[in-house]
Coordinates of C-alpha atoms in Angstrom, one line a residue:
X169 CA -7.1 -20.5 23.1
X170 CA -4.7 -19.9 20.7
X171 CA -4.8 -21.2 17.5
X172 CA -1.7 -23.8 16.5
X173 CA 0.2 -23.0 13.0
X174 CA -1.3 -26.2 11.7
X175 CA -4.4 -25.2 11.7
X176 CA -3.8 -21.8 10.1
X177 CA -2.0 -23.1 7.6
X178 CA -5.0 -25.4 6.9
X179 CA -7.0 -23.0 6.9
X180 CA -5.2 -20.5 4.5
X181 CA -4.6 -23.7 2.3
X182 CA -8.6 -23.4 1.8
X183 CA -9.5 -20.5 1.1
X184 CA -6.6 -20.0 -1.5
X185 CA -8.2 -23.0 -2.8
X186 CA -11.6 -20.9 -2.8
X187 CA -10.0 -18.5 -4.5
X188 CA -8.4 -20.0 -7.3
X189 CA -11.7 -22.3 -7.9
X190 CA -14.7 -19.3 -8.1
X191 CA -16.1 -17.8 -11.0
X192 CA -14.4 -14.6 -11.5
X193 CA -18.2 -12.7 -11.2
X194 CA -19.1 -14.5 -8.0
X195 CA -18.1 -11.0 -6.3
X196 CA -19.9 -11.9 -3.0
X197 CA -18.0 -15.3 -2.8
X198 CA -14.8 -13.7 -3.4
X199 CA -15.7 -11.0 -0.6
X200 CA -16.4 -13.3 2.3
X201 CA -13.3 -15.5 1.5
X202 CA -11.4 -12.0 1.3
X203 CA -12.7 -11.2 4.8
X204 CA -11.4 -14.7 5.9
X205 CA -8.2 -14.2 4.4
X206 CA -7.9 -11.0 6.6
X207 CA -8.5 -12.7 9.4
X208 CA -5.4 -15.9 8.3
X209 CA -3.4 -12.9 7.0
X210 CA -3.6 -10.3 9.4
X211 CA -5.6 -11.3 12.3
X212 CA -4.9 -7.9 14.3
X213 CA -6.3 -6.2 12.1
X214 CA -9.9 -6.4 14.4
X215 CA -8.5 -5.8 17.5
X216 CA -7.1 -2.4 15.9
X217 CA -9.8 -1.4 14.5
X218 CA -11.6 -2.3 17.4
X219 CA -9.3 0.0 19.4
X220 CA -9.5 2.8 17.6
X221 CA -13.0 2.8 17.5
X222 CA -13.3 2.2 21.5
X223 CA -10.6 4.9 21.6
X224 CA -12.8 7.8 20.2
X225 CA -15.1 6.7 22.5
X226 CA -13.0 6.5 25.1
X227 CA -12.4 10.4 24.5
X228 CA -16.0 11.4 24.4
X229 CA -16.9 9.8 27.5
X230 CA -13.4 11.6 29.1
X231 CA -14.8 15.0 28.6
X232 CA -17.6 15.0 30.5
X233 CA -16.5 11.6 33.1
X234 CA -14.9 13.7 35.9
X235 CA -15.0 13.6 39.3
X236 CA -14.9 17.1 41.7
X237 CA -11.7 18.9 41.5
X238 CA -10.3 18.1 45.0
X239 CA -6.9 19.8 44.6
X240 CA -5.6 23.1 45.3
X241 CA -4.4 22.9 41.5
X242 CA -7.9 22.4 40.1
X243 CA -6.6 19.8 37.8
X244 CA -9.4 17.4 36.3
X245 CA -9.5 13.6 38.5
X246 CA -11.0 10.7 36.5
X247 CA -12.7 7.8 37.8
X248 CA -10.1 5.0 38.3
X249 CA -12.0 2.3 36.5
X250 CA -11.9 4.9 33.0
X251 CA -8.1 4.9 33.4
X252 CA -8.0 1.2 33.8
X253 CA -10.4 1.3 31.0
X254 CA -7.7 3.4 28.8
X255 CA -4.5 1.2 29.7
X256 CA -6.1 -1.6 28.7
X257 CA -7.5 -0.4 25.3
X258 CA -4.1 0.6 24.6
X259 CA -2.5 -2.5 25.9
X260 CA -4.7 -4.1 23.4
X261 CA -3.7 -1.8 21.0
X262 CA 0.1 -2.4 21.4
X263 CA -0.5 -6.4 21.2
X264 CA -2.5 -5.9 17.4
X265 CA 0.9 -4.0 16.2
X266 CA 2.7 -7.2 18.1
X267 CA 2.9 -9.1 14.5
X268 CA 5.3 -6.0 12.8
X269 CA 7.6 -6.8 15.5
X270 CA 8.8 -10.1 13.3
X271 CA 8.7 -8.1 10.2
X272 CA 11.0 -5.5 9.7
X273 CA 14.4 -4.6 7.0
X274 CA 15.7 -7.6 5.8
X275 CA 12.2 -10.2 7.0
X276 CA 10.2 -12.0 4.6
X277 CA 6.8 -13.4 4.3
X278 CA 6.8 -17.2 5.8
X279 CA 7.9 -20.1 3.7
X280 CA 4.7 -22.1 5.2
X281 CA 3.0 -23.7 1.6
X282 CA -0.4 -22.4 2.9
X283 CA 0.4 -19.0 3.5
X284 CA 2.1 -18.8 0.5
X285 CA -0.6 -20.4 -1.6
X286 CA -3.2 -17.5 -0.3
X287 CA -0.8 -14.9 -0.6
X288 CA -0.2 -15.7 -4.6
X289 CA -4.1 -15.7 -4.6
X290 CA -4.4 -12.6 -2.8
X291 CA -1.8 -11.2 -5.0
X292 CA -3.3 -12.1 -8.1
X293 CA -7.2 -11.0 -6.9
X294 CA -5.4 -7.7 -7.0
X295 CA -5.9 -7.4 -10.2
X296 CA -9.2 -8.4 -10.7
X297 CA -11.8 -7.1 -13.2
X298 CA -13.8 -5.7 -10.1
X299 CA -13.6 -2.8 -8.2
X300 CA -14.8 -4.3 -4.7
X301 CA -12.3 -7.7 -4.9
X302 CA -9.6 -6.2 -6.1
X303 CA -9.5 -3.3 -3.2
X304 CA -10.2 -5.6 -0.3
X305 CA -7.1 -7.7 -1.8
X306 CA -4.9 -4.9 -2.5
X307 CA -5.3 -3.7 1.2
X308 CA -4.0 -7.0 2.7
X309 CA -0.8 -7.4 -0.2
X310 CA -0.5 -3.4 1.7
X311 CA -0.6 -4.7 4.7
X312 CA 2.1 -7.6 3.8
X313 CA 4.2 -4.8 2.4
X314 CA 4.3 -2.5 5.3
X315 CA 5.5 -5.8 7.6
X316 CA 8.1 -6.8 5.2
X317 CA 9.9 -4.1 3.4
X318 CA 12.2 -6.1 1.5
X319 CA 9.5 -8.4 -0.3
X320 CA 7.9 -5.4 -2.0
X321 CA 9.7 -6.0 -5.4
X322 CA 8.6 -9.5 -5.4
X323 CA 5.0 -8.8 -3.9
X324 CA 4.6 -5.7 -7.0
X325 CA 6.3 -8.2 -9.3
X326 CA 3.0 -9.3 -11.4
X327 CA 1.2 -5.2 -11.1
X328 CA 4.7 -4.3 -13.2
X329 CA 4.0 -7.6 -15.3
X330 CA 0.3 -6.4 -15.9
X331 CA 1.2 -3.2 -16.8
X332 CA 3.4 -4.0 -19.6
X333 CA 1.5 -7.0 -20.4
X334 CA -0.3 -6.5 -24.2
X335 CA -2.5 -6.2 -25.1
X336 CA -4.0 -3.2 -23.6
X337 CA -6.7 -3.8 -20.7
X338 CA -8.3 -1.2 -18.6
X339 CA -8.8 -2.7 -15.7
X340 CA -5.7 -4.3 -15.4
X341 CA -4.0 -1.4 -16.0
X342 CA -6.0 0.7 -13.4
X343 CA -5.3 -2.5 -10.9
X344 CA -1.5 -2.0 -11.3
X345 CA -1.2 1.2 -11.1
X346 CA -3.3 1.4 -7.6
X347 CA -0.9 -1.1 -6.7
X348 CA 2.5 0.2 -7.7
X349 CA 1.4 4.2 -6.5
X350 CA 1.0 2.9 -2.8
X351 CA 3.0 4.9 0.2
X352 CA 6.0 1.4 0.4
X353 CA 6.0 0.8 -3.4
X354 CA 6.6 4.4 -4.1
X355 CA 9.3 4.3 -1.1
X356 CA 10.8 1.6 -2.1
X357 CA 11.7 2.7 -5.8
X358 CA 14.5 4.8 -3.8
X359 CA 16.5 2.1 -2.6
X360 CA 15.3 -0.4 -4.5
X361 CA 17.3 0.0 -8.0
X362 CA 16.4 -3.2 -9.9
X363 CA 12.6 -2.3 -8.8
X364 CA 13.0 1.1 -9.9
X365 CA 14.2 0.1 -13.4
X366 CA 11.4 -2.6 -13.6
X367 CA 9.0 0.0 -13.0
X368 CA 10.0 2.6 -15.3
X369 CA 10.2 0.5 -17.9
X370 CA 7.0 -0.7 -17.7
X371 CA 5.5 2.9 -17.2
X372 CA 7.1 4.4 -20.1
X373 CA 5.9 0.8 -22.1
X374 CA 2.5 1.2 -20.8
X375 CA 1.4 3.5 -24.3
X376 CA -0.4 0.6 -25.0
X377 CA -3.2 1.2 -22.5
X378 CA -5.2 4.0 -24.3
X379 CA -8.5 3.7 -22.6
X380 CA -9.0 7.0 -20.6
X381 CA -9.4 5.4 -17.0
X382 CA -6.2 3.0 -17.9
X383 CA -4.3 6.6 -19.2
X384 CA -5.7 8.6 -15.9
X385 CA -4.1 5.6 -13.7
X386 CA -0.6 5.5 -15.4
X387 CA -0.4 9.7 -15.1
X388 CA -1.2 9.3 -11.6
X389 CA 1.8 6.6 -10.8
X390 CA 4.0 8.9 -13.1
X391 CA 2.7 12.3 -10.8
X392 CA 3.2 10.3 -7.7
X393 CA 6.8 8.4 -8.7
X394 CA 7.8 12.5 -10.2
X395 CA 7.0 14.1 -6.6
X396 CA 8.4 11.6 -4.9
X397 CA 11.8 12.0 -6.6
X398 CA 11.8 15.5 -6.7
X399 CA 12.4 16.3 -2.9
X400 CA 15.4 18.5 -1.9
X401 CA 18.2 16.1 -1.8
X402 CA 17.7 14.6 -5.5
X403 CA 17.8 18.6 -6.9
X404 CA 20.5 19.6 -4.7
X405 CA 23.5 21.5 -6.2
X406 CA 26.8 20.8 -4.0
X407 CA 29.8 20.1 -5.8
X408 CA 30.1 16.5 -6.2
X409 CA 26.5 15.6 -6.5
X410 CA 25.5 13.3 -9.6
X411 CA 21.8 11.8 -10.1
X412 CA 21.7 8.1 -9.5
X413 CA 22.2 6.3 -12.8
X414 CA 18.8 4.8 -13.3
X415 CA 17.4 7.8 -12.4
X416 CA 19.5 9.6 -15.2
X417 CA 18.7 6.8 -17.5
X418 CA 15.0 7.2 -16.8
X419 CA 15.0 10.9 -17.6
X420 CA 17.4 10.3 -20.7
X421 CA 14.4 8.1 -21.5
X422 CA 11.1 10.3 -20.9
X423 CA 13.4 13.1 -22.3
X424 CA 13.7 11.0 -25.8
X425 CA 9.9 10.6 -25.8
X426 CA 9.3 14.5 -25.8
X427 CA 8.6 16.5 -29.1
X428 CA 10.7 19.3 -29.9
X429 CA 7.5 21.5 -28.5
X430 CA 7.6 19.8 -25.6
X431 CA 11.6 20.4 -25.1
X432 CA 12.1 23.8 -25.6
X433 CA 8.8 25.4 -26.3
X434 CA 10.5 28.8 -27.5
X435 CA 12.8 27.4 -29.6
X436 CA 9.6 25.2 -31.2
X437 CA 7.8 28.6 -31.5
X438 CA 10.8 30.6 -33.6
X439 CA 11.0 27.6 -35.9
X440 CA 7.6 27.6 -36.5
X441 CA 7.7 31.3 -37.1
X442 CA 10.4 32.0 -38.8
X443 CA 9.9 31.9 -42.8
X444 CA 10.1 29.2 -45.0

């Protein structure tokens, strides 16, 4: 039987309460209210993976299920019940993607007080201190993302908060980054401008964080944030083109951060050679 909204908004009233009540290094707490978050969050998620693990198996036992080759065509005939057996694995696996279908541009997250209460938690277990937690929550604010595209600024609000946050704190730092370097938030910084500038300010703030895994995490969002804008159409020369302006502000910005070594590193050279 299905379950009614009221109870699912009960239940993701409690465990955000769970959440927001353990100790912090209770990690296998956290983990099984995680997993039950999953299921209040994104309750496809088991029938897909489900599918796609009866899928593969689905294959294996194709190769080698055939019947005789009765036509003049020699073409391989399976046994009915393994093609009813495939059209209803992927009938199952059409109905677990059934949820993006009320997502979409321009869709946000429900308003219902429960879901929102275990979302904030979810959001904010993002950044937790451990490894574990804070990937298993990071996944589902993912997942939340990739349904609604026009709530990633507000759902990456508090990683670009953390990350210009002082003081410095590793894994904080390491936590936002994760966050803010994922496939929609890097996607979204290109037609997003107000999250763009948020960002950038807060990565070329972030100096602050000088531990070397907090220093390794902010290259990597600045590698992935560089590709990313460096495709074909933002380096194209036609007449007419011009860079978008926070894009030209954030260069004018990185550029003003460069030594004179860094600029122009044969002009550096001759001054440094030439005598005094």
């Amino acid at each position: 039987a299905a379950v009614s909204a009221e109870v699912r908004s009960l239940a993701a009233s409690a465990v955000a309460a769970v959440l927001r009540g353990v100790s912090p290094d209770d990690t296998e707490t956290l983990g099984m209210a995680m997993s039950v978050a999953e299921d209040i969050m994104s309750p496809f998620n088991r029938d897909y993976h489900g599918c796609r693990s009866a899928l593969r198996t689905w294959h294996a036992d194709a190769t080698a299920l055939t019947q005789p080759k009765v036509d003049a065509a020699g073409v391989k005939v399976r046994p009915r019940w393994l093609v009813g057996e495939y059209t209803f694995l992927r009938f199952l696996w059409r109905s677990s993607q059934a949820a993006y279908h009320a997502g979409g541009p321009g869709a946000m997250p429900p308003l219902d007080p429960g879901y929102a209460a275990l979302l904030s938690e979810t959001k904010r277990m993002t950044l937790h201190k451990y490894r574990s937690v804070r990937s298993h929550a990071r996944t589902l604010v993912e997942q939340c993302m990739k349904r609604f595209p026009s709530a990633i600024a507000q759902l990456c609000a508090h990683a670009v908060e953390a990350l210009a946050a002082t003081p410095g704190d590793e894994d904080r730092c390491v936590a936002a980054c994760a966050l803010l370097k994922s496939t929609m938030s890097i996607n979204r910084l290109r037609i997003d401008p107000a999250y763009f500038r948020g960002v950038a300010a807060a990565l070329l703030g972030s100096s602050h964080h000088d531990a070397e895994k907090a220093q390794t995490a902010v290259n990597e969002l600045f590698l992935s944030i560089a590709i990313r804008f460096s495709r074909s159409q933002l380096r194209a020369e036609a007449d007419g083109f011009a860079l978008h302006p926070d894009l030209e502000a954030a260069r004018e910005n990185i550029y003003g951060l460069m030594s004179l070594k860094e600029k122009d590193p044969a002009a550096a050279a001759a001054a440094t050679a030439a005598p005094a």
